[in-house]
XYZ file of N, CA, C and O in Angstrom:
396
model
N 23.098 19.200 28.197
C 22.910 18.441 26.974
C 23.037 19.379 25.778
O 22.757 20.578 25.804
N 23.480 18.715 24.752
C 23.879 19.507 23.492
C 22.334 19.696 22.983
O 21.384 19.012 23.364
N 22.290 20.712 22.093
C 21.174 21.344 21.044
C 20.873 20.310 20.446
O 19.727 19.861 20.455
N 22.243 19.552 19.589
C 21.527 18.568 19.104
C 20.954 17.501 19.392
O 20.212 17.025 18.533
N 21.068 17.006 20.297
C 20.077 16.044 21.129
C 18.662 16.375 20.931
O 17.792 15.606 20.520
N 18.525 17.630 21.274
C 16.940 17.935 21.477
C 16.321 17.907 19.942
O 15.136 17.804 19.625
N 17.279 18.008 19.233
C 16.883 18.610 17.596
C 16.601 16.793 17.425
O 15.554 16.469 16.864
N 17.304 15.963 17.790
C 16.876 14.200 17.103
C 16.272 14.213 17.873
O 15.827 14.006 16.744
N 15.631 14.236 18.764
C 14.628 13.692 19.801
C 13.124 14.412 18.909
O 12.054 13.866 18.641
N 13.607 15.813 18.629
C 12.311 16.257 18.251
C 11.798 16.051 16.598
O 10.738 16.382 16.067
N 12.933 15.409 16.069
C 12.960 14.813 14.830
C 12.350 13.551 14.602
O 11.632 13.246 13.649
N 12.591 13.061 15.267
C 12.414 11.389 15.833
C 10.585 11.302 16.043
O 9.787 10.712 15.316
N 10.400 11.839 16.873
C 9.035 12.279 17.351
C 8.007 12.609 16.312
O 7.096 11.869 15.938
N 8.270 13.785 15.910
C 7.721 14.469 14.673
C 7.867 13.410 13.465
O 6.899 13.466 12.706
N 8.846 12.455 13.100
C 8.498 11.518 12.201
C 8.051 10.428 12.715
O 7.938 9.705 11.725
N 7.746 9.874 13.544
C 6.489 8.603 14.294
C 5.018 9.600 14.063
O 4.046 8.908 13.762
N 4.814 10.676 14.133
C 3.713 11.095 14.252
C 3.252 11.565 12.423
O 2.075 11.669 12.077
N 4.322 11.771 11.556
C 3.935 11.990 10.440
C 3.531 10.020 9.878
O 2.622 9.559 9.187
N 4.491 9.480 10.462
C 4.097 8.086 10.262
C 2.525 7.862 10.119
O 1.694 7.679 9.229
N 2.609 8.004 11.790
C 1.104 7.190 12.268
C -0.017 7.796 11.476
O -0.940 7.061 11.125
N -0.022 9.317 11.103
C -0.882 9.893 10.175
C -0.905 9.767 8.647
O -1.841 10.278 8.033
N 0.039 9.137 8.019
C -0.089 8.635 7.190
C -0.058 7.011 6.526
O -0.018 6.454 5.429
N -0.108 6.666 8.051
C -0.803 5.425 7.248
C -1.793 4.752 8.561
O -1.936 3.531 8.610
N -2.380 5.559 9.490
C -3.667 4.990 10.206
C -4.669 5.576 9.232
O -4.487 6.519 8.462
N -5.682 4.898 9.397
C -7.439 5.310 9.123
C -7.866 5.670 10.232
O -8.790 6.435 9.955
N -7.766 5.595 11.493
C -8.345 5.529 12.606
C -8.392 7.044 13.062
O -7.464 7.390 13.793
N -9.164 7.818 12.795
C -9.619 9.010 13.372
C -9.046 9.331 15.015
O -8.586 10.444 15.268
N -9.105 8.506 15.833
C -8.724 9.253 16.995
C -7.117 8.909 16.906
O -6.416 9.867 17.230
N -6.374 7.665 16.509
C -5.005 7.626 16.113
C -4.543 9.292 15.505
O -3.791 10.099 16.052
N -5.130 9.399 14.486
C -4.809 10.554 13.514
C -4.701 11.678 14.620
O -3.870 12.550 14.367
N -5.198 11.767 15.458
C -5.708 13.022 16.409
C -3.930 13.118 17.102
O -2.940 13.846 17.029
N -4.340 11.988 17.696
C -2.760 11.540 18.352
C -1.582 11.391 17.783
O -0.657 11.351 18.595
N -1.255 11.283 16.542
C -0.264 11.426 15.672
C -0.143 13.228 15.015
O 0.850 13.819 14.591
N -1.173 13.573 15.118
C -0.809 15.326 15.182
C -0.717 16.221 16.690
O -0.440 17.392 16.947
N -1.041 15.204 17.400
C -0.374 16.106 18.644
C 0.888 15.799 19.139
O 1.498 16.575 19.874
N 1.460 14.368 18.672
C 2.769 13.876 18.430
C 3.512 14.802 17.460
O 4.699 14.881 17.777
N 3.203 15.507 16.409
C 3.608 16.453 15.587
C 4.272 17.855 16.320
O 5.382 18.388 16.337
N 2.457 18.227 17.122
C 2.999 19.653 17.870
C 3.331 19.368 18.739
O 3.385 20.498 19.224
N 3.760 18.566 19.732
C 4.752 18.016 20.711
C 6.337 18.375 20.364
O 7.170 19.020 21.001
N 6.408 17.668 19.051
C 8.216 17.982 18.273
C 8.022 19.361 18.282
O 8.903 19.876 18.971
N 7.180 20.265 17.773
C 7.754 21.959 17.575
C 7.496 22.374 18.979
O 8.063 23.430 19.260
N 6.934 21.944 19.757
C 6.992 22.564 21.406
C 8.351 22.505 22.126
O 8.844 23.303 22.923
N 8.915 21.125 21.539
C 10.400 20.484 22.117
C 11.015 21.280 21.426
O 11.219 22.226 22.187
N 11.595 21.593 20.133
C 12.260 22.732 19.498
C 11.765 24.044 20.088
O 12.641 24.500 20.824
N 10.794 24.743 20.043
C 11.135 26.017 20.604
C 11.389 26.212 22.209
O 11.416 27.359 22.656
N 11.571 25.117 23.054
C 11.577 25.266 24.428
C 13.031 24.836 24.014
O 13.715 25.573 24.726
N 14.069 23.919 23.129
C 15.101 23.536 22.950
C 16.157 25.006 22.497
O 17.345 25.027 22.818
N 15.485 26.182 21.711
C 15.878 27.194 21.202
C 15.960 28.020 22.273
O 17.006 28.623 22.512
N 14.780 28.151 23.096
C 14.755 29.109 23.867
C 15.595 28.958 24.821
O 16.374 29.845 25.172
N 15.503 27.492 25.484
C 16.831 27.547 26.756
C 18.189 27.424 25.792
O 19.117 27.004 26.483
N 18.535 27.628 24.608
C 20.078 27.687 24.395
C 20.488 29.169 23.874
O 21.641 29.590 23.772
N 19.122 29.965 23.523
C 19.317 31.530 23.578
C 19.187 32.473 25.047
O 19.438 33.677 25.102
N 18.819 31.776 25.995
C 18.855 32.055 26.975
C 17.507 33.238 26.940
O 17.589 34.218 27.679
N 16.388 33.071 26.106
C 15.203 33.860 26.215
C 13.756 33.508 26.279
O 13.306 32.918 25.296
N 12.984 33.760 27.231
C 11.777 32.915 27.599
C 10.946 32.913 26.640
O 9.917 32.263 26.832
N 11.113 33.639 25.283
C 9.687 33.636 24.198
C 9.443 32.469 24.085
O 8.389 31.996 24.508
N 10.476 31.671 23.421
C 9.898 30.378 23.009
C 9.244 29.400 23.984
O 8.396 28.545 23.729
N 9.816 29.704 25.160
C 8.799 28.648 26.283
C 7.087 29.638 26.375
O 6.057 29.000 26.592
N 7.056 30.705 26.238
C 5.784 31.400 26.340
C 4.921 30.842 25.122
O 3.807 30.320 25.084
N 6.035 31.208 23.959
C 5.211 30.483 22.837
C 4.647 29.068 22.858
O 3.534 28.743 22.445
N 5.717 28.142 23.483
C 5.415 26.819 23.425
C 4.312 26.528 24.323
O 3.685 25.495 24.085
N 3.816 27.520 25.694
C 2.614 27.436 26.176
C 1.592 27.506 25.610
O 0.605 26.796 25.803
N 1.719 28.412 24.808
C 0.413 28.958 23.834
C -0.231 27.549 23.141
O -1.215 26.810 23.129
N 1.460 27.832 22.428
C 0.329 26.091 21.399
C 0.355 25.405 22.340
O -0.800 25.103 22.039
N 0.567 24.749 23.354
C 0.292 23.431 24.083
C -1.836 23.686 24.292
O -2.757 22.888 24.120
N -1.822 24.999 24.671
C -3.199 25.620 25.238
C -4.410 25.656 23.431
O -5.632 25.596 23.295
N -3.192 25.788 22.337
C -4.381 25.861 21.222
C -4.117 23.884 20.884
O -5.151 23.278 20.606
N -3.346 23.402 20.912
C -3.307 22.003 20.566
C -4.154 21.453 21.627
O -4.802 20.447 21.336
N -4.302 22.135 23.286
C -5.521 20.990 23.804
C -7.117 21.630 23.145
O -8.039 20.832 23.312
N -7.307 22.280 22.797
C -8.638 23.201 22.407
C -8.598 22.211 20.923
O -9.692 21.887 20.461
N -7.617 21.854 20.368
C -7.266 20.910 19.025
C -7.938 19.780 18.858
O -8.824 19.507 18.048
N -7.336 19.009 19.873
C -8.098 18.055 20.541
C -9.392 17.697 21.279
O -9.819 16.565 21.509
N -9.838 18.672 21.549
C -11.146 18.512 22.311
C -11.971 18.373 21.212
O -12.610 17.340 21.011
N -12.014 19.589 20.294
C -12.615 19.689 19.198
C -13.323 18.627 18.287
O -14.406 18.277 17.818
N -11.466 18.246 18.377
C -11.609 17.123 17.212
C -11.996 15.600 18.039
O -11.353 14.645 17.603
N -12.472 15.447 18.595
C -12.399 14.688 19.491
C -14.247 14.637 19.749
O -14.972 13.666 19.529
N -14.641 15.920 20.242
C -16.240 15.679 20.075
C -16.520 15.674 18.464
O -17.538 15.063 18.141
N -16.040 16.052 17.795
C -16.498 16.105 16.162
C -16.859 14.541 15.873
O -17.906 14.073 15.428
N -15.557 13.829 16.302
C -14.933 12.328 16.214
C -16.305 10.972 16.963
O -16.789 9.874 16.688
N -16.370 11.958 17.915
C -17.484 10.962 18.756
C -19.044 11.652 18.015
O -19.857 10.741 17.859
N -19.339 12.404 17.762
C -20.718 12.506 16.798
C -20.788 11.791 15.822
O -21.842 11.276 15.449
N -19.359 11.604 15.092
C -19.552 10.938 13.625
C -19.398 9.632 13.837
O -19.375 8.865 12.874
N -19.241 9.079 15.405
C -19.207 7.519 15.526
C -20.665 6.845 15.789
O -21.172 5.747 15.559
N -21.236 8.538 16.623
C -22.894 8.363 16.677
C -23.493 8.056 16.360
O -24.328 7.279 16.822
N -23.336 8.720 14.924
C -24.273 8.520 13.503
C -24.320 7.259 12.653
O -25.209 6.671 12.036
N -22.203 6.954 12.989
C -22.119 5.828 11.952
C -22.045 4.569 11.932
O -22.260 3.652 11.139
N -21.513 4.791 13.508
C -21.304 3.407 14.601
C -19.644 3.588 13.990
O -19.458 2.374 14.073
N -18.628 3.979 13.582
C -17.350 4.298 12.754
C -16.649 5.274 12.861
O -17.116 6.401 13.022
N -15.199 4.973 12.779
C -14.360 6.397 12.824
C -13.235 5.957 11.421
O -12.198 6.581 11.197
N -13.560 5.161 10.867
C -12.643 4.899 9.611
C -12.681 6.122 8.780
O -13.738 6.244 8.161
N -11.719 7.158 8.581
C -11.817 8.383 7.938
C -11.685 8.095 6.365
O -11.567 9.018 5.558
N -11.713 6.736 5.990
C -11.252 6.827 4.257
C -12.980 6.441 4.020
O -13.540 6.834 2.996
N -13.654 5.722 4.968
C -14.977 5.799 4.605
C -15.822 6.634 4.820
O -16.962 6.682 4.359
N -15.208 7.485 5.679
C -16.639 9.127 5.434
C -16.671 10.173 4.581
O -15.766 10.937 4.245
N -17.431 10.144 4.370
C -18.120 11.374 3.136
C -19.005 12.235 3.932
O -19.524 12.969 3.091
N -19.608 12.652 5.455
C -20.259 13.275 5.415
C -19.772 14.908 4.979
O -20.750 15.617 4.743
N -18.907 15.359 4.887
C -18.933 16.767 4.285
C -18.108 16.681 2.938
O -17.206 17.515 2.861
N -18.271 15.717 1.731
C -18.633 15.626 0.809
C -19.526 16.343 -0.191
O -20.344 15.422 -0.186
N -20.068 17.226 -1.060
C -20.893 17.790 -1.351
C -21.935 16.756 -2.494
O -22.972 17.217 -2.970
């Protein structure tokens, strides 16, 4: 398959996920629309690396896959405390770190 294939696929992707993050409220959506984000740059540097014929970019693309699940977990228990508190995950209505 041509380079460019992988380049619209990872284009394509990366704009559904800038989508869904800019226009959900929904806190765990949002979560999932930025790992839809680092999904597209994982597909580009694993797309670079097999057409340079050099394993960095698949090493790299491990890395973030390993800091994007640590991303998620994170944000994810943060997400379920603040539903604790509020019974809510609508992010245009929280203010708790507001000053």
């Amino acid at each position: 398959m041509p380079l460019n294939w992988y380049l619209a696929l990872s284009a394509i992707v990366f704009s559904i996920g800038l989508y869904g993050l800019m226009t959900h409220k929904n806190g765990i959506r949002m979560l999932m629309c930025v790992e839809l984000m680092l999904n597209s740059a994982n597909i580009n540097l694993v797309a670079f690396s097999s057409y340079n014929d050099d394993m960095t970019g698949q090493v790299f693309a491990l890395f973030s896959i390993a800091i994007a699940a640590a991303e998620a977990a994170i944000g994810f228990a943060i997400l379920m405390s603040i539903y604790r508190m509020r019974d809510m995950i609508d992010v245009d209505k929280l203010n708790i770190l507001r000053w």
